[in-house]
């Protein structure tokens, strides 16, 4: 340690450090407006009434409440003083991310236009600055649909300056800052093994002074303990205005400390530029260095540092409700920490490059990364589109070149999806040809820029990629597969991937997406695909993960998605949200997150009572008998014992990291406590579950305080977030009880309960998306008295456009007019009810009635049909 300190002191004594670069954010107090005045870039415009915002900033909070969110232009203006002290420096401004395009002006003069919302860019501000005076930096941002990627996508295209803005000042002689937004230094490890490694350092330096300069470039390789192990130097003469490159190769480094998910040991390369005339340090920058090597195979999967490894991880979008994509660095780092705590060793940074904080954490935590540019769903035939794609992939590679966590560069996701589903067949071949041409060109760029990493594309469940030759271009193929979600049969996943390997045994493949939606408000004892119940999502992942782990030829997988994220084009149970996440939008883990943690973590005990998503339950009770309901535990312990209010419910062996007890519930709250041992370490978990027992038979006693609500036409219980009221799954009528007679569950498309279209006029969307059509009646055998009866309707019998991401092959929805009466205990309460004509399609309608039940007549609601079908979405009854 004293030796390291001595070297540092010696370097400082030899070289002056007064002139090093300065970096600081200029994120505070920008002026913002969605107006588009003609002179928004001009110093003469008065912006004192504009909104004052801090960067990161996003203008699309509206995307969480409407699919028609604002996509257009907005202006940002920053007033700042450029000190006279900077006159002898070179001043750069770096924008980490502006979506989708940005036009930059400084003091009214146009500087540059950047196309692409997910990569950084840097400008040389020096020629435009007024030193010692106030300056105006103005940026016109446009997130409208343009001729650049992404043309579409199952995610919201949030607008704004949503990542940091940096001012970087350096001496006139400096490391190049205008190389595609990169650091200007590029580090390769052309040779790596457990025994030895070599490092190759490349870079550019620039002289912006009016005179020539003699400089020395010093590169120090520093090991994880902070010790300088090698110093590489090169002297260069720089003419005025000249930019020159350097390349330095290290000597052999014996027995390097390897970087891996288990031990993410990081070296550093510190690059210092020195004026040889006065030994002054001109510029200095550090970059991470990790020694690792890897190999993908078609038959044996993935190898890392010479050993087989299964890549198991996550896909991640960058937004968080209600902030859009304007997240802080701390929030990005938190997400990576949550992934690491779950046990992930892999991340697909989807579908675009993300904040530098993500890759910094991947390096530090040991998360292997795949990063990609946003060519999603389809391509444009224009030359401009292809050129932007080339620029974006070049920027991505150069900007994140030095991160050892990255092993793959990607550049397309489901690129034939729109082509297959939305483009007329006669026009498809031209799009396929252009897609392949773009892929081949991007592949060439990647192999020239960075031959040491693998390339990849993600495909959707279609053979078109094999037929068009796209699958033969990249090193690794990603398959986005959703059997058991968009298709009914879970086992279809096993069959598809096995056949794909048999047909193409040399294709190295990854399951790049798989997932199922879930809504905390929906629970089912009989879950089915596309019901959005928490229970089906759990069943889905409990099937997929063991298959992925078992099949040797599968190199790995990334679950779709790590976090529920904004997708304004979606309706479904949670409009504007894709809810396939293992975490909610606020980053609270769903119970299924702990299945992954139990499956993946071998270093710590995991025991989780998997009912945080269902801690308030309801069930139908026969007499005084308890209601039997399942309680699941996720654990990596071999055996777990469960207790209810201190009473043991027995021990169970853990299979597939899961055990289920059929628990007797009664009215009230129960405390559950679970215990187990993992590698000799005791672990436990506990939680309360509240239960409401709904009587199967209604009488004068139990009806008094009961508010009976039924989710008609659904297999799921639904709990409203607003009222905390639970609507029970539907049931058929039996004598002495309550339920429906006649009709069928409504399927908008094959295998899909209910509609997936947003229902207006309510936040209880799922309650109105399901219904029983052709219903004859609903009956409650209740004692005499006065009751409040509430009927819920939403007419969903309307054709809708085919949504690209909804991968069903058959659309059974149809438009028809439905007219029926509402007859309560033989009295016609509503005649010729026509919901669609009176209220429109996909709109929530409540009709409430006060009904007197006399003697033994009970309560019967009938729906005689005049035209089309009678239907009912929900029903609620309470005694007054």
PDB file of N, CA and C in Angstrom, residues 557-632:
ATOM      1  N   UNK A 557     -31.603 -17.152 -20.924  1.00  0.00           N
ATOM      2  CA  UNK A 557     -32.924 -16.551 -21.088  1.00  0.00           C
ATOM      3  C   UNK A 557     -32.976 -15.215 -20.381  1.00  0.00           C
ATOM      4  N   UNK A 558     -33.876 -14.361 -20.863  1.00  0.00           N
ATOM      5  CA  UNK A 558     -34.175 -13.107 -20.189  1.00  0.00           C
ATOM      6  C   UNK A 558     -35.688 -12.956 -20.116  1.00  0.00           C
ATOM      7  N   UNK A 559     -36.210 -12.924 -18.905  1.00  0.00           N
ATOM      8  CA  UNK A 559     -37.655 -12.871 -18.700  1.00  0.00           C
ATOM      9  C   UNK A 559     -38.195 -11.516 -19.137  1.00  0.00           C
ATOM     10  N   UNK A 560     -39.367 -11.561 -19.772  1.00  0.00           N
ATOM     11  CA  UNK A 560     -40.061 -10.335 -20.144  1.00  0.00           C
ATOM     12  C   UNK A 560     -41.199 -10.115 -19.165  1.00  0.00           C
ATOM     13  N   UNK A 561     -41.148  -9.168 -18.324  1.00  0.00           N
ATOM     14  CA  UNK A 561     -40.114  -8.148 -18.199  1.00  0.00           C
ATOM     15  C   UNK A 561     -39.738  -8.096 -16.731  1.00  0.00           C
ATOM     16  N   UNK A 562     -38.660  -7.432 -16.405  1.00  0.00           N
ATOM     17  CA  UNK A 562     -38.290  -7.327 -14.997  1.00  0.00           C
ATOM     18  C   UNK A 562     -39.300  -6.479 -14.222  1.00  0.00           C
ATOM     19  N   UNK A 563     -39.747  -5.374 -14.842  1.00  0.00           N
ATOM     20  CA  UNK A 563     -40.638  -4.428 -14.169  1.00  0.00           C
ATOM     21  C   UNK A 563     -41.812  -4.111 -15.086  1.00  0.00           C
ATOM     22  N   UNK A 564     -43.020  -4.004 -14.522  1.00  0.00           N
ATOM     23  CA  UNK A 564     -44.147  -3.484 -15.296  1.00  0.00           C
ATOM     24  C   UNK A 564     -43.758  -2.123 -15.869  1.00  0.00           C
ATOM     25  N   UNK A 565     -44.070  -1.903 -17.151  1.00  0.00           N
ATOM     26  CA  UNK A 565     -43.576  -0.686 -17.792  1.00  0.00           C
ATOM     27  C   UNK A 565     -44.645  -0.049 -18.673  1.00  0.00           C
ATOM     28  N   UNK A 566     -44.388   1.193 -19.057  1.00  0.00           N
ATOM     29  CA  UNK A 566     -45.344   1.945 -19.850  1.00  0.00           C
ATOM     30  C   UNK A 566     -45.410   1.476 -21.286  1.00  0.00           C
ATOM     31  N   UNK A 567     -46.624   1.166 -21.735  1.00  0.00           N
ATOM     32  CA  UNK A 567     -46.870   0.830 -23.133  1.00  0.00           C
ATOM     33  C   UNK A 567     -48.230   1.416 -23.487  1.00  0.00           C
ATOM     34  N   UNK A 568     -48.205   2.653 -23.971  1.00  0.00           N
ATOM     35  CA  UNK A 568     -49.441   3.420 -24.102  1.00  0.00           C
ATOM     36  C   UNK A 568     -50.415   2.816 -25.098  1.00  0.00           C
ATOM     37  N   UNK A 569     -49.947   1.971 -26.004  1.00  0.00           N
ATOM     38  CA  UNK A 569     -50.851   1.381 -26.989  1.00  0.00           C
ATOM     39  C   UNK A 569     -51.636   0.203 -26.424  1.00  0.00           C
ATOM     40  N   UNK A 570     -51.260  -0.267 -25.248  1.00  0.00           N
ATOM     41  CA  UNK A 570     -51.937  -1.429 -24.661  1.00  0.00           C
ATOM     42  C   UNK A 570     -53.214  -1.028 -23.931  1.00  0.00           C
ATOM     43  N   UNK A 571     -54.191  -1.951 -23.962  1.00  0.00           N
ATOM     44  CA  UNK A 571     -55.398  -1.819 -23.140  1.00  0.00           C
ATOM     45  C   UNK A 571     -55.338  -2.867 -22.031  1.00  0.00           C
ATOM     46  N   UNK A 572     -55.844  -4.050 -22.288  1.00  0.00           N
ATOM     47  CA  UNK A 572     -55.770  -5.185 -21.363  1.00  0.00           C
ATOM     48  C   UNK A 572     -56.282  -4.808 -19.977  1.00  0.00           C
ATOM     49  N   UNK A 573     -55.830  -5.515 -18.954  1.00  0.00           N
ATOM     50  CA  UNK A 573     -56.409  -5.291 -17.621  1.00  0.00           C
ATOM     51  C   UNK A 573     -55.930  -3.993 -16.997  1.00  0.00           C
ATOM     52  N   UNK A 574     -54.714  -3.548 -17.386  1.00  0.00           N
ATOM     53  CA  UNK A 574     -54.131  -2.315 -16.854  1.00  0.00           C
ATOM     54  C   UNK A 574     -53.745  -1.431 -18.035  1.00  0.00           C
ATOM     55  N   UNK A 575     -54.682  -0.663 -18.569  1.00  0.00           N
ATOM     56  CA  UNK A 575     -54.388   0.123 -19.771  1.00  0.00           C
ATOM     57  C   UNK A 575     -53.145   0.984 -19.619  1.00  0.00           C
ATOM     58  N   UNK A 576     -52.384   1.037 -20.693  1.00  0.00           N
ATOM     59  CA  UNK A 576     -51.139   1.809 -20.817  1.00  0.00           C
ATOM     60  C   UNK A 576     -49.967   1.180 -20.068  1.00  0.00           C
ATOM     61  N   UNK A 577     -50.165  -0.011 -19.515  1.00  0.00           N
ATOM     62  CA  UNK A 577     -49.097  -0.701 -18.798  1.00  0.00           C
ATOM     63  C   UNK A 577     -48.962  -2.120 -19.335  1.00  0.00           C
ATOM     64  N   UNK A 578     -47.726  -2.528 -19.647  1.00  0.00           N
ATOM     65  CA  UNK A 578     -47.436  -3.938 -19.897  1.00  0.00           C
ATOM     66  C   UNK A 578     -47.083  -4.539 -18.540  1.00  0.00           C
ATOM     67  N   UNK A 579     -47.947  -5.431 -18.046  1.00  0.00           N
ATOM     68  CA  UNK A 579     -47.820  -5.902 -16.658  1.00  0.00           C
ATOM     69  C   UNK A 579     -47.230  -7.303 -16.550  1.00  0.00           C
ATOM     70  N   UNK A 580     -46.304  -7.620 -17.438  1.00  0.00           N
ATOM     71  CA  UNK A 580     -45.624  -8.918 -17.367  1.00  0.00           C
ATOM     72  C   UNK A 580     -44.428  -8.902 -16.410  1.00  0.00           C
ATOM     73  N   UNK A 581     -44.237  -7.824 -15.680  1.00  0.00           N
ATOM     74  CA  UNK A 581     -43.062  -7.689 -14.832  1.00  0.00           C
ATOM     75  C   UNK A 581     -43.037  -8.648 -13.655  1.00  0.00           C
ATOM     76  N   UNK A 582     -41.816  -8.892 -13.158  1.00  0.00           N
ATOM     77  CA  UNK A 582     -41.638  -9.591 -11.884  1.00  0.00           C
ATOM     78  C   UNK A 582     -41.736  -8.601 -10.725  1.00  0.00           C
ATOM     79  N   UNK A 583     -41.706  -7.300 -11.060  1.00  0.00           N
ATOM     80  CA  UNK A 583     -41.885  -6.237 -10.081  1.00  0.00           C
ATOM     81  C   UNK A 583     -42.961  -5.290 -10.613  1.00  0.00           C
ATOM     82  N   UNK A 584     -43.638  -4.619  -9.687  1.00  0.00           N
ATOM     83  CA  UNK A 584     -44.589  -3.593 -10.078  1.00  0.00           C
ATOM     84  C   UNK A 584     -43.838  -2.330 -10.510  1.00  0.00           C
ATOM     85  N   UNK A 585     -44.574  -1.365 -11.049  1.00  0.00           N
ATOM     86  CA  UNK A 585     -43.921  -0.153 -11.548  1.00  0.00           C
ATOM     87  C   UNK A 585     -43.156   0.583 -10.451  1.00  0.00           C
ATOM     88  N   UNK A 586     -43.617   0.462  -9.198  1.00  0.00           N
ATOM     89  CA  UNK A 586     -42.909   1.135  -8.102  1.00  0.00           C
ATOM     90  C   UNK A 586     -41.751   0.302  -7.568  1.00  0.00           C
ATOM     91  N   UNK A 587     -41.459  -0.811  -8.235  1.00  0.00           N
ATOM     92  CA  UNK A 587     -40.340  -1.710  -7.925  1.00  0.00           C
ATOM     93  C   UNK A 587     -40.608  -2.587  -6.703  1.00  0.00           C
ATOM     94  N   UNK A 588     -41.837  -2.682  -6.248  1.00  0.00           N
ATOM     95  CA  UNK A 588     -42.194  -3.682  -5.246  1.00  0.00           C
ATOM     96  C   UNK A 588     -42.185  -5.049  -5.919  1.00  0.00           C
ATOM     97  N   UNK A 589     -41.470  -6.024  -5.376  1.00  0.00           N
ATOM     98  CA  UNK A 589     -41.447  -7.342  -6.018  1.00  0.00           C
ATOM     99  C   UNK A 589     -42.806  -8.036  -5.935  1.00  0.00           C
ATOM    100  N   UNK A 590     -43.200  -8.658  -7.033  1.00  0.00           N
ATOM    101  CA  UNK A 590     -44.330  -9.584  -6.992  1.00  0.00           C
ATOM    102  C   UNK A 590     -43.860 -10.885  -6.348  1.00  0.00           C
ATOM    103  N   UNK A 591     -44.799 -11.690  -5.924  1.00  0.00           N
ATOM    104  CA  UNK A 591     -44.413 -12.946  -5.276  1.00  0.00           C
ATOM    105  C   UNK A 591     -43.549 -13.814  -6.187  1.00  0.00           C
ATOM    106  N   UNK A 592     -43.819 -13.782  -7.507  1.00  0.00           N
ATOM    107  CA  UNK A 592     -43.085 -14.649  -8.419  1.00  0.00           C
ATOM    108  C   UNK A 592     -41.600 -14.273  -8.489  1.00  0.00           C
ATOM    109  N   UNK A 593     -41.256 -13.049  -8.146  1.00  0.00           N
ATOM    110  CA  UNK A 593     -39.844 -12.646  -8.049  1.00  0.00           C
ATOM    111  C   UNK A 593     -39.086 -13.596  -7.125  1.00  0.00           C
ATOM    112  N   UNK A 594     -39.744 -14.045  -6.061  1.00  0.00           N
ATOM    113  CA  UNK A 594     -39.076 -14.892  -5.070  1.00  0.00           C
ATOM    114  C   UNK A 594     -38.971 -16.346  -5.537  1.00  0.00           C
ATOM    115  N   UNK A 595     -39.795 -16.731  -6.519  1.00  0.00           N
ATOM    116  CA  UNK A 595     -39.565 -18.033  -7.161  1.00  0.00           C
ATOM    117  C   UNK A 595     -38.215 -18.013  -7.870  1.00  0.00           C
ATOM    118  N   UNK A 596     -37.949 -16.922  -8.597  1.00  0.00           N
ATOM    119  CA  UNK A 596     -36.651 -16.795  -9.262  1.00  0.00           C
ATOM    120  C   UNK A 596     -35.520 -16.745  -8.243  1.00  0.00           C
ATOM    121  N   UNK A 597     -35.732 -16.017  -7.184  1.00  0.00           N
ATOM    122  CA  UNK A 597     -34.685 -15.909  -6.174  1.00  0.00           C
ATOM    123  C   UNK A 597     -34.399 -17.271  -5.545  1.00  0.00           C
ATOM    124  N   UNK A 598     -35.447 -18.029  -5.246  1.00  0.00           N
ATOM    125  CA  UNK A 598     -35.253 -19.365  -4.680  1.00  0.00           C
ATOM    126  C   UNK A 598     -34.547 -20.282  -5.675  1.00  0.00           C
ATOM    127  N   UNK A 599     -34.898 -20.150  -6.956  1.00  0.00           N
ATOM    128  CA  UNK A 599     -34.322 -20.989  -8.011  1.00  0.00           C
ATOM    129  C   UNK A 599     -32.848 -20.668  -8.236  1.00  0.00           C
ATOM    130  N   UNK A 600     -32.503 -19.376  -8.176  1.00  0.00           N
ATOM    131  CA  UNK A 600     -31.188 -18.932  -8.628  1.00  0.00           C
ATOM    132  C   UNK A 600     -30.159 -18.754  -7.519  1.00  0.00           C
ATOM    133  N   UNK A 601     -30.587 -18.367  -6.329  1.00  0.00           N
ATOM    134  CA  UNK A 601     -29.617 -18.079  -5.280  1.00  0.00           C
ATOM    135  C   UNK A 601     -29.179 -19.366  -4.588  1.00  0.00           C
ATOM    136  N   UNK A 602     -27.901 -19.636  -4.651  1.00  0.00           N
ATOM    137  CA  UNK A 602     -27.329 -20.798  -3.970  1.00  0.00           C
ATOM    138  C   UNK A 602     -26.536 -20.384  -2.743  1.00  0.00           C
ATOM    139  N   UNK A 603     -26.372 -19.066  -2.564  1.00  0.00           N
ATOM    140  CA  UNK A 603     -25.490 -18.569  -1.506  1.00  0.00           C
ATOM    141  C   UNK A 603     -26.226 -18.131  -0.249  1.00  0.00           C
ATOM    142  N   UNK A 604     -27.550 -17.967  -0.347  1.00  0.00           N
ATOM    143  CA  UNK A 604     -28.326 -17.522   0.812  1.00  0.00           C
ATOM    144  C   UNK A 604     -29.616 -18.333   0.892  1.00  0.00           C
ATOM    145  N   UNK A 605     -30.168 -18.502   2.103  1.00  0.00           N
ATOM    146  CA  UNK A 605     -31.473 -19.165   2.200  1.00  0.00           C
ATOM    147  C   UNK A 605     -32.579 -18.255   1.694  1.00  0.00           C
ATOM    148  N   UNK A 606     -33.556 -18.844   1.027  1.00  0.00           N
ATOM    149  CA  UNK A 606     -34.712 -18.108   0.529  1.00  0.00           C
ATOM    150  C   UNK A 606     -35.970 -18.824   0.998  1.00  0.00           C
ATOM    151  N   UNK A 607     -36.837 -18.105   1.662  1.00  0.00           N
ATOM    152  CA  UNK A 607     -38.130 -18.650   2.077  1.00  0.00           C
ATOM    153  C   UNK A 607     -39.126 -17.498   2.058  1.00  0.00           C
ATOM    154  N   UNK A 608     -40.151 -17.640   1.239  1.00  0.00           N
ATOM    155  CA  UNK A 608     -41.095 -16.534   1.033  1.00  0.00           C
ATOM    156  C   UNK A 608     -42.510 -17.089   0.950  1.00  0.00           C
ATOM    157  N   UNK A 609     -43.380 -16.636   1.847  1.00  0.00           N
ATOM    158  CA  UNK A 609     -44.806 -16.967   1.748  1.00  0.00           C
ATOM    159  C   UNK A 609     -45.371 -16.149   0.592  1.00  0.00           C
ATOM    160  N   UNK A 610     -45.749 -16.818  -0.459  1.00  0.00           N
ATOM    161  CA  UNK A 610     -46.070 -16.141  -1.727  1.00  0.00           C
ATOM    162  C   UNK A 610     -47.516 -15.664  -1.737  1.00  0.00           C
ATOM    163  N   UNK A 611     -47.823 -14.751  -0.796  1.00  0.00           N
ATOM    164  CA  UNK A 611     -49.168 -14.208  -0.745  1.00  0.00           C
ATOM    165  C   UNK A 611     -49.168 -12.712  -0.467  1.00  0.00           C
ATOM    166  N   UNK A 612     -48.023 -12.049  -0.665  1.00  0.00           N
ATOM    167  CA  UNK A 612     -48.035 -10.584  -0.541  1.00  0.00           C
ATOM    168  C   UNK A 612     -48.936  -9.974  -1.599  1.00  0.00           C
ATOM    169  N   UNK A 613     -49.063 -10.636  -2.730  1.00  0.00           N
ATOM    170  CA  UNK A 613     -49.956 -10.159  -3.777  1.00  0.00           C
ATOM    171  C   UNK A 613     -51.420 -10.523  -3.518  1.00  0.00           C
ATOM    172  N   UNK A 614     -51.667 -11.317  -2.462  1.00  0.00           N
ATOM    173  CA  UNK A 614     -53.039 -11.783  -2.192  1.00  0.00           C
ATOM    174  C   UNK A 614     -53.247 -11.875  -0.683  1.00  0.00           C
ATOM    175  N   UNK A 615     -53.015 -10.761  -0.010  1.00  0.00           N
ATOM    176  CA  UNK A 615     -53.116 -10.780   1.448  1.00  0.00           C
ATOM    177  C   UNK A 615     -54.505 -10.421   1.952  1.00  0.00           C
ATOM    178  N   UNK A 616     -55.410 -10.039   1.028  1.00  0.00           N
ATOM    179  CA  UNK A 616     -56.821  -9.856   1.358  1.00  0.00           C
ATOM    180  C   UNK A 616     -57.613 -10.766   0.438  1.00  0.00           C
ATOM    181  N   UNK A 617     -58.255 -11.782   1.029  1.00  0.00           N
ATOM    182  CA  UNK A 617     -58.920 -12.804   0.231  1.00  0.00           C
ATOM    183  C   UNK A 617     -60.403 -12.896   0.585  1.00  0.00           C
ATOM    184  N   UNK A 618     -61.160 -13.511  -0.315  1.00  0.00           N
ATOM    185  CA  UNK A 618     -62.566 -13.821  -0.082  1.00  0.00           C
ATOM    186  C   UNK A 618     -62.832 -15.222  -0.601  1.00  0.00           C
ATOM    187  N   UNK A 619     -63.852 -15.854  -0.074  1.00  0.00           N
ATOM    188  CA  UNK A 619     -64.232 -17.173  -0.546  1.00  0.00           C
ATOM    189  C   UNK A 619     -65.625 -17.522  -0.086  1.00  0.00           C
ATOM    190  N   UNK A 620     -66.256 -18.450  -0.777  1.00  0.00           N
ATOM    191  CA  UNK A 620     -67.623 -18.858  -0.471  1.00  0.00           C
ATOM    192  C   UNK A 620     -67.589 -19.957   0.581  1.00  0.00           C
ATOM    193  N   UNK A 621     -68.346 -19.743   1.672  1.00  0.00           N
ATOM    194  CA  UNK A 621     -68.326 -20.645   2.827  1.00  0.00           C
ATOM    195  C   UNK A 621     -69.657 -21.385   2.952  1.00  0.00           C
ATOM    196  N   UNK A 622     -69.579 -22.708   3.076  1.00  0.00           N
ATOM    197  CA  UNK A 622     -70.750 -23.538   3.312  1.00  0.00           C
ATOM    198  C   UNK A 622     -70.920 -23.740   4.809  1.00  0.00           C
ATOM    199  N   UNK A 623     -71.968 -23.160   5.368  1.00  0.00           N
ATOM    200  CA  UNK A 623     -72.219 -23.293   6.797  1.00  0.00           C
ATOM    201  C   UNK A 623     -71.092 -22.712   7.611  1.00  0.00           C
ATOM    202  N   UNK A 624     -70.661 -23.469   8.609  1.00  0.00           N
ATOM    203  CA  UNK A 624     -69.553 -23.023   9.456  1.00  0.00           C
ATOM    204  C   UNK A 624     -68.232 -23.674   9.069  1.00  0.00           C
ATOM    205  N   UNK A 625     -68.243 -24.423   7.994  1.00  0.00           N
ATOM    206  CA  UNK A 625     -67.018 -25.092   7.561  1.00  0.00           C
ATOM    207  C   UNK A 625     -65.995 -24.058   7.073  1.00  0.00           C
ATOM    208  N   UNK A 626     -64.712 -24.295   7.372  1.00  0.00           N
ATOM    209  CA  UNK A 626     -63.702 -23.365   6.866  1.00  0.00           C
ATOM    210  C   UNK A 626     -63.624 -23.431   5.342  1.00  0.00           C
ATOM    211  N   UNK A 627     -63.141 -22.359   4.758  1.00  0.00           N
ATOM    212  CA  UNK A 627     -62.945 -22.303   3.306  1.00  0.00           C
ATOM    213  C   UNK A 627     -61.521 -22.753   3.013  1.00  0.00           C
ATOM    214  N   UNK A 628     -61.377 -23.781   2.206  1.00  0.00           N
ATOM    215  CA  UNK A 628     -60.044 -24.288   1.866  1.00  0.00           C
ATOM    216  C   UNK A 628     -59.502 -23.516   0.675  1.00  0.00           C
ATOM    217  N   UNK A 629     -58.334 -22.926   0.882  1.00  0.00           N
ATOM    218  CA  UNK A 629     -57.719 -22.122  -0.173  1.00  0.00           C
ATOM    219  C   UNK A 629     -56.214 -22.373  -0.163  1.00  0.00           C
ATOM    220  N   UNK A 630     -55.569 -22.387  -1.327  1.00  0.00           N
ATOM    221  CA  UNK A 630     -54.143 -22.718  -1.369  1.00  0.00           C
ATOM    222  C   UNK A 630     -53.271 -21.582  -0.849  1.00  0.00           C
ATOM    223  N   UNK A 631     -52.183 -21.954  -0.198  1.00  0.00           N
ATOM    224  CA  UNK A 631     -51.155 -21.007   0.221  1.00  0.00           C
ATOM    225  C   UNK A 631     -49.821 -21.553  -0.262  1.00  0.00           C
ATOM    226  N   UNK A 632     -49.122 -20.751  -1.052  1.00  0.00           N
ATOM    227  CA  UNK A 632     -47.892 -21.198  -1.709  1.00  0.00           C
ATOM    228  C   UNK A 632     -46.679 -20.614  -0.998  1.00  0.00           C
TER     229      UNK A 632
END
